XYZ file of N, CA and C in Angstrom:
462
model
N -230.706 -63.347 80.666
C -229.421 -63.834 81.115
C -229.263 -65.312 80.783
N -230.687 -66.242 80.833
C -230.459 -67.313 80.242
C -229.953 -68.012 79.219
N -230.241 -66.877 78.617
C -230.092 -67.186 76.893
C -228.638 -66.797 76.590
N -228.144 -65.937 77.323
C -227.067 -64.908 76.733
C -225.764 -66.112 77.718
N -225.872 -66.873 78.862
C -225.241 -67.556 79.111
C -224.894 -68.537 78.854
N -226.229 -69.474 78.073
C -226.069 -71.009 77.174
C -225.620 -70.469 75.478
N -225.585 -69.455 75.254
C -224.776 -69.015 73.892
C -223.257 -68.911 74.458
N -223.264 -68.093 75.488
C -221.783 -68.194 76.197
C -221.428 -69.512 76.215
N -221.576 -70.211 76.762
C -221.558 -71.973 76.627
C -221.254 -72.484 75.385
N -222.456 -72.592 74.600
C -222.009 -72.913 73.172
C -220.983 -72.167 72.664
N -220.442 -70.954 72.669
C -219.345 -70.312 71.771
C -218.271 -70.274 72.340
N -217.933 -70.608 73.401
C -216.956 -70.715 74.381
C -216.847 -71.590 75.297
N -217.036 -73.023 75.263
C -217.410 -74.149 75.880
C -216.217 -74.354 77.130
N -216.613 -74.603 78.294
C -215.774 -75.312 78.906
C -214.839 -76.527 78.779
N -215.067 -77.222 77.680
C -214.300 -77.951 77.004
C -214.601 -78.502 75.838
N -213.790 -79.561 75.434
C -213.744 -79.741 73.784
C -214.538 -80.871 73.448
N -214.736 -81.454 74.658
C -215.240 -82.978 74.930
C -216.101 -83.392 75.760
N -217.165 -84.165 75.916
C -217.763 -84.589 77.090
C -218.362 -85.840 76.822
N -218.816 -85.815 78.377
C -219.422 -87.660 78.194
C -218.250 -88.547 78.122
N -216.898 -88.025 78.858
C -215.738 -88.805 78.655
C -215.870 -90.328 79.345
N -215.754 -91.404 78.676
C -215.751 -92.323 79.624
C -214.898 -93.302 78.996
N -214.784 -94.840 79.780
C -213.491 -95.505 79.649
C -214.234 -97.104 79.687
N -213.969 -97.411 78.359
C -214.820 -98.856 78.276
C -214.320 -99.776 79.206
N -215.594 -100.530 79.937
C -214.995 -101.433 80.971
C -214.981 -103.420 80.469
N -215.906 -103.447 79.609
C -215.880 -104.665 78.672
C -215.769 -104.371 77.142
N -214.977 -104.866 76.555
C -215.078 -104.778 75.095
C -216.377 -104.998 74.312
N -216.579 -103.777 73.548
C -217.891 -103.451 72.946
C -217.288 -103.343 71.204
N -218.276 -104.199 70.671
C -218.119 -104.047 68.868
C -219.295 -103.162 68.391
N -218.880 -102.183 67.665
C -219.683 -101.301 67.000
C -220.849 -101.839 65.480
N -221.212 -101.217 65.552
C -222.420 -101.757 63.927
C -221.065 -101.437 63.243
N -220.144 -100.536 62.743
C -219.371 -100.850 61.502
C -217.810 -101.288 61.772
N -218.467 -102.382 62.791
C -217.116 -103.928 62.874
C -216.134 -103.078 63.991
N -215.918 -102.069 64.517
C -214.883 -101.169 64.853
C -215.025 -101.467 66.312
N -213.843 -102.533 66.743
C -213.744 -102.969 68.500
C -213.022 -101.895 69.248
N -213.745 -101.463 70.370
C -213.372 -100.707 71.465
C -212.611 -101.892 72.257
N -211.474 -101.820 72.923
C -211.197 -102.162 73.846
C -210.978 -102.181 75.170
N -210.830 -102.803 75.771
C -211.369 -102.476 77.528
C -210.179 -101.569 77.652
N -210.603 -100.806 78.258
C -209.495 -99.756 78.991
C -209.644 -98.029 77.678
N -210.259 -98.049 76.702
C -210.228 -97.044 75.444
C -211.109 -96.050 76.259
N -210.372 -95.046 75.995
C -211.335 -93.487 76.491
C -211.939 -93.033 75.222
N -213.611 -92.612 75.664
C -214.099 -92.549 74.814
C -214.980 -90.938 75.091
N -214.989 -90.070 74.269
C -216.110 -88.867 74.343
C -216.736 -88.553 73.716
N -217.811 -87.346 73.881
C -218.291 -86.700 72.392
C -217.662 -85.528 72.681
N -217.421 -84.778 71.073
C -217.145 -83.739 70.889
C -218.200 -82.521 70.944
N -218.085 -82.121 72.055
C -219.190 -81.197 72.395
C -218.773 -80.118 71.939
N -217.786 -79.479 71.768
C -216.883 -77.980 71.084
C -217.327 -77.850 69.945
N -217.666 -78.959 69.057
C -217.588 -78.715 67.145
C -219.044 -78.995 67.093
N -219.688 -79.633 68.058
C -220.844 -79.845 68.156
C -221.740 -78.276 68.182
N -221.101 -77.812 69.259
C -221.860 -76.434 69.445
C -221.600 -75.433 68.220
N -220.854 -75.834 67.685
C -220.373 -74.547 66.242
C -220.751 -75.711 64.963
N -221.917 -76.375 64.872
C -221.869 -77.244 63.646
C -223.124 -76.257 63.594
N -223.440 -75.934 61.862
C -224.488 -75.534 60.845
C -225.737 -75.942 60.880
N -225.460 -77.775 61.470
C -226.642 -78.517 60.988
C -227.831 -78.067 62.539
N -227.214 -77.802 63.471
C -227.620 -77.839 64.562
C -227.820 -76.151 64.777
N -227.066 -74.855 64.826
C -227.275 -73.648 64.643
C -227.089 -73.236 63.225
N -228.224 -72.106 63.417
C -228.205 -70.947 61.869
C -226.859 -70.032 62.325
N -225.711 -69.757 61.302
C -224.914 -68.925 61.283
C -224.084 -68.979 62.742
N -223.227 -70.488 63.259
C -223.029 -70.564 64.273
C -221.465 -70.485 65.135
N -221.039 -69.640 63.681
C -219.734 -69.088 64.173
C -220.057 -67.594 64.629
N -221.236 -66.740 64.779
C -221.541 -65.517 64.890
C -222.211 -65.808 66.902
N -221.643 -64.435 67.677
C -222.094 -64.605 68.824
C -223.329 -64.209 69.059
N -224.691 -64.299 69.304
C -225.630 -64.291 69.404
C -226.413 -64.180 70.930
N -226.428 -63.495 71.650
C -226.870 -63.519 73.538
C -228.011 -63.608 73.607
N -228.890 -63.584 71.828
C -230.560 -63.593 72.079
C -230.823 -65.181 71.513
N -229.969 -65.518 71.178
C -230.095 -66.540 70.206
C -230.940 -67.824 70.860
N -230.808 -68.319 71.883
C -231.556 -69.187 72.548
C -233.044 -68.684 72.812
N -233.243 -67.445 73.424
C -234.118 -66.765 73.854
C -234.687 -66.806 72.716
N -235.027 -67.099 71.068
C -235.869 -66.438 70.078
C -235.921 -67.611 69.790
N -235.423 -68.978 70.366
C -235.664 -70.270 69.584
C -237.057 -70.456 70.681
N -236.722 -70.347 71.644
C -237.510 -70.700 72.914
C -239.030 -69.916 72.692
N -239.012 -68.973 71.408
C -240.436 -68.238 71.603
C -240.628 -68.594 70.089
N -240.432 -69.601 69.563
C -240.822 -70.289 68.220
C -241.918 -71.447 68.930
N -243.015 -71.304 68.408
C -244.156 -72.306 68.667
C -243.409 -73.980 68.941
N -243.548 -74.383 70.150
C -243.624 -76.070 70.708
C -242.337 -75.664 71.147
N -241.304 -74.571 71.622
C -240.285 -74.633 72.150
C -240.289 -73.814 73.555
N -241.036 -74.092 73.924
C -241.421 -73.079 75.444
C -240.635 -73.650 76.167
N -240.277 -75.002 76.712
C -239.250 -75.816 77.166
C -237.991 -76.221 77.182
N -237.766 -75.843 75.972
C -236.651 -75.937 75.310
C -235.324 -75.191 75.401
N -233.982 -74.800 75.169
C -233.445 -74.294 74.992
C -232.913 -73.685 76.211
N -233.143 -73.800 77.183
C -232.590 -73.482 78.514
C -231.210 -73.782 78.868
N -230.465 -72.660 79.658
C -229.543 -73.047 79.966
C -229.131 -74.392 80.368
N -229.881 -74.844 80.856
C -230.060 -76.346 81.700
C -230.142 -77.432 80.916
N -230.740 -76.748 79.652
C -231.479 -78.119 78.598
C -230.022 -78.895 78.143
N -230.169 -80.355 78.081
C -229.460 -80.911 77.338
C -230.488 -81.853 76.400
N -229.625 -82.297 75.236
C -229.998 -82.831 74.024
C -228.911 -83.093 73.010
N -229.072 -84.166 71.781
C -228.103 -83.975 71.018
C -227.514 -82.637 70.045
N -227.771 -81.904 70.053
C -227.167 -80.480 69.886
C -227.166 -79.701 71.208
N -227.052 -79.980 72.754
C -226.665 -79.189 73.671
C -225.673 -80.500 74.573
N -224.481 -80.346 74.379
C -224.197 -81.639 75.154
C -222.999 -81.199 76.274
N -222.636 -79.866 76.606
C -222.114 -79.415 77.215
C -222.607 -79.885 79.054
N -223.929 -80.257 79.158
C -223.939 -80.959 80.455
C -224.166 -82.614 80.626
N -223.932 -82.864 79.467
C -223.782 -84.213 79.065
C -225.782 -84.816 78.743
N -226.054 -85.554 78.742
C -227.197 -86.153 77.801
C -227.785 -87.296 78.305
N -228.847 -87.345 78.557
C -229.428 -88.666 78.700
C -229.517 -88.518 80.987
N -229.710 -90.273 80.885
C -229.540 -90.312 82.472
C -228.517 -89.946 83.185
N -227.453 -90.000 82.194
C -226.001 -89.543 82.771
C -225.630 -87.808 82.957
N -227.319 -87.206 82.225
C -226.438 -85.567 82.426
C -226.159 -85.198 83.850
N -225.167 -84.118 84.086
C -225.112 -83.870 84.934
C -226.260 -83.103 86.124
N -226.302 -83.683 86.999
C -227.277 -83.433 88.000
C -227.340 -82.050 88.757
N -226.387 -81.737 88.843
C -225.672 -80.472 89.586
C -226.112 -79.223 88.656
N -226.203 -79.741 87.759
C -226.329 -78.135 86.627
C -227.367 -77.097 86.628
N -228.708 -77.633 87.700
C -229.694 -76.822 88.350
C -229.098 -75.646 88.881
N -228.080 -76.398 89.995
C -228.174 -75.961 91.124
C -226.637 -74.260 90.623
N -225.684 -75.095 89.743
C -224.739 -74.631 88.998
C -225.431 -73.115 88.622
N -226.518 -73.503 87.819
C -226.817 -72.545 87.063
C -227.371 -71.427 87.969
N -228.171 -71.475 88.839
C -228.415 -70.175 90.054
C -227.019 -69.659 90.402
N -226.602 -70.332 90.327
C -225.228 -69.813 91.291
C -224.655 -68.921 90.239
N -224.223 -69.516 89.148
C -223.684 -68.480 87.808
C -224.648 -67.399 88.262
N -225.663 -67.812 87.761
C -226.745 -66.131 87.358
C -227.125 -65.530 88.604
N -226.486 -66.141 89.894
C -226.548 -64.965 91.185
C -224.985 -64.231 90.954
N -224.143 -65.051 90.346
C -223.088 -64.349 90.933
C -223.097 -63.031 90.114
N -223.693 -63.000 88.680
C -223.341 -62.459 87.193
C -224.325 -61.233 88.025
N -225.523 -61.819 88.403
C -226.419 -60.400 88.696
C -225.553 -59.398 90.124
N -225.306 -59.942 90.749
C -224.096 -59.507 91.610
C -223.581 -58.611 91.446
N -222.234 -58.961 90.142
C -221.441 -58.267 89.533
C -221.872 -57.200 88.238
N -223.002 -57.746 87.672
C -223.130 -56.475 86.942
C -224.092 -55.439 87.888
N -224.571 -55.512 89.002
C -225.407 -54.727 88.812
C -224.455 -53.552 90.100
N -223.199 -54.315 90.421
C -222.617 -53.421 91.578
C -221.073 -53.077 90.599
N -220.398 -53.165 89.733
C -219.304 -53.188 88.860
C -219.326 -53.012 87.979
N -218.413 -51.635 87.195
C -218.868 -51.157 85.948
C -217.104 -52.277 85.336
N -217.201 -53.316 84.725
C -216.039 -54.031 84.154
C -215.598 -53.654 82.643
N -214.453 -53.824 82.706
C -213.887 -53.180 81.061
C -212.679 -53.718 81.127
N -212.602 -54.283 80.031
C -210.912 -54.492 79.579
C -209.727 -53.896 80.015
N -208.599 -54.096 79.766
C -207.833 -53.284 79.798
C -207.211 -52.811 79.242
N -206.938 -51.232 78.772
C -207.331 -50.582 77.558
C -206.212 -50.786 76.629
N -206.836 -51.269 75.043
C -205.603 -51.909 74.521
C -205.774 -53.171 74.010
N -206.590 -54.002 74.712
C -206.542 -55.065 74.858
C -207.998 -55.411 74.206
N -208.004 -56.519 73.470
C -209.322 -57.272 73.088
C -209.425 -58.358 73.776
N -210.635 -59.360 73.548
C -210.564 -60.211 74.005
C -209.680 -61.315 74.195
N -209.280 -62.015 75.179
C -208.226 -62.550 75.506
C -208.754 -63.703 74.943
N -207.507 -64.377 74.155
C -207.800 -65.922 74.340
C -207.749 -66.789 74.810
N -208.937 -68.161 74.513
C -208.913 -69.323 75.392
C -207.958 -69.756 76.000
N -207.714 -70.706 76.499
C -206.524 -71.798 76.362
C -207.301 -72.842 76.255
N -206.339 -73.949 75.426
C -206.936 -75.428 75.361
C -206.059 -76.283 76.131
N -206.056 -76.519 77.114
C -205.214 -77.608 78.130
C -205.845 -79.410 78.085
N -205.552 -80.096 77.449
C -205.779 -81.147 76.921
C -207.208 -80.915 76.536
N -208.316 -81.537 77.314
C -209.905 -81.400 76.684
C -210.661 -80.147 77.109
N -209.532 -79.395 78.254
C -210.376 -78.364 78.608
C -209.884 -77.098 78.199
N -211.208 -76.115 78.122
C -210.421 -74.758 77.805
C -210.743 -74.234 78.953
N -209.816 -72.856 79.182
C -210.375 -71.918 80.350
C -209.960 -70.514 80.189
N -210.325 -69.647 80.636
C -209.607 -68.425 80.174
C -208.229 -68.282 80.588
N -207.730 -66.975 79.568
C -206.069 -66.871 79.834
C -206.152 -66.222 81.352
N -205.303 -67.038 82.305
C -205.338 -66.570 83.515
C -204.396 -65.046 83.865
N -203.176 -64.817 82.415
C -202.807 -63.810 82.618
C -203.250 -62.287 81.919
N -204.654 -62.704 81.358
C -205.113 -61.446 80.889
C -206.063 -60.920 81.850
N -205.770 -59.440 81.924
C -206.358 -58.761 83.058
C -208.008 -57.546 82.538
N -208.565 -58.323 83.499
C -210.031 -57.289 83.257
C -210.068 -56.582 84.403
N -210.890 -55.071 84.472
C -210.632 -53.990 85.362
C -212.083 -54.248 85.981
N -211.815 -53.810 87.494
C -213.359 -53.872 87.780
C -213.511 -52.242 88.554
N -214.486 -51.817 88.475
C -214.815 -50.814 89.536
C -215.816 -50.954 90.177
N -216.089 -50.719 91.510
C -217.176 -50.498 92.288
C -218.053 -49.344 92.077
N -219.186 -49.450 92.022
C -220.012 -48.170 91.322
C -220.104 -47.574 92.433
N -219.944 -47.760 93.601
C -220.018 -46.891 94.767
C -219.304 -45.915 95.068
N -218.155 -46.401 94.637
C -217.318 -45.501 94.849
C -216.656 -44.128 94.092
C-alpha cells in the first residue's frame, strides 16, 4: 500500500507546486536575477514527479514502482511514502518538510484499509476516470464525478 500510494502521489499530486514561500529581504541569485521582497516563490513538484531524469517511463502508472526501487541494493530506506528528497518533493524537503506527514500517512493507509477491505467500489458505469481539477496551485478531484460504494455485508 506504500508504494502504490507515493506513486498515487507522484502521478496525481496534490498540487502543482510546493515549498511555496514569499521573500522577506531581497535576495540576488548566482545568475544576477533579484527576487524582491514580497515575490512568491515555489518548486514545481507536479513536473518534477513526471520528469525522465528522476523516473524510468514516468508518464506510465506503476503501484509497484516504489516498492522495486526500495528492494534495489542501498535503498532499504528509501522511497517511502514519507521519504522526501529532490525527486520526492510533494512533502516538501529539507528542515522545512512537512512534519505531520508521519502521522498523515497512518491515517491515509487506516482509512484505505478500512474501505477496501469492508467496500466493493466501482465507477459509475460509463464512466472512466474522472478528471483532476487544477484550481490555482492545487489539484483535487472532480467533486461532481460520482464513485459507487457497496457494503460487502450487505
Amino acid at each position: 500500500m506504500d508504494s502504490f500510494l507515493k506513486e498515487s502521489q507522484r502521478f496525481r499530486p496534490p498540487g502543482l507546486v510546493t515549498m511555496n514561500r514569499q521573500v522577506e529581504k531581497e535576495v540576488k541569485l548566482s545568475n544576477g536575477i533579484v527576487l524582491p521582497v514580497g515575490t512568491h516563490i515555489a518548486t514545481a513538484a507536479g513536473p518534477n514527479a513526471l520528469d525522465p531524469a528522476f523516473f524510468e517511463d514516468p508518464e506510465t502508472f506503476d503501484g509497484f514502482r516504489f516498492e522495486k526501487l526500495r528492494n534495489l541494493p542501498g535503498n532499504d530506506n528509501k522511497y517511502q511514502f514519507v521519504t522526501t528528497g529532490p525527486d520526492q518533493l510533494h512533502w516538501g524537503v529539507g528542515t522545512h518538510a512537512c512534519p505531520g506527514r508521519f502521522f498523515a500517512s497512518y491515517e491515509i493507509k487506516m482509512l484505505m484499509a478500512e474501505i477496501l477491505t469492508k467496500y466493493d467500489i466501482v465507477l459509475k458505469p460509463g464512466m472512466g476516470r474522472p478528471q483532476d481539477l487544477a484550481i490555482d496551485v492545487r489539484v483535487i478531484p472532480d467533486p461532481s464525478a460520482e464513485i459507487l460504494f457497496r457494503n460487502r455485508r450487505t
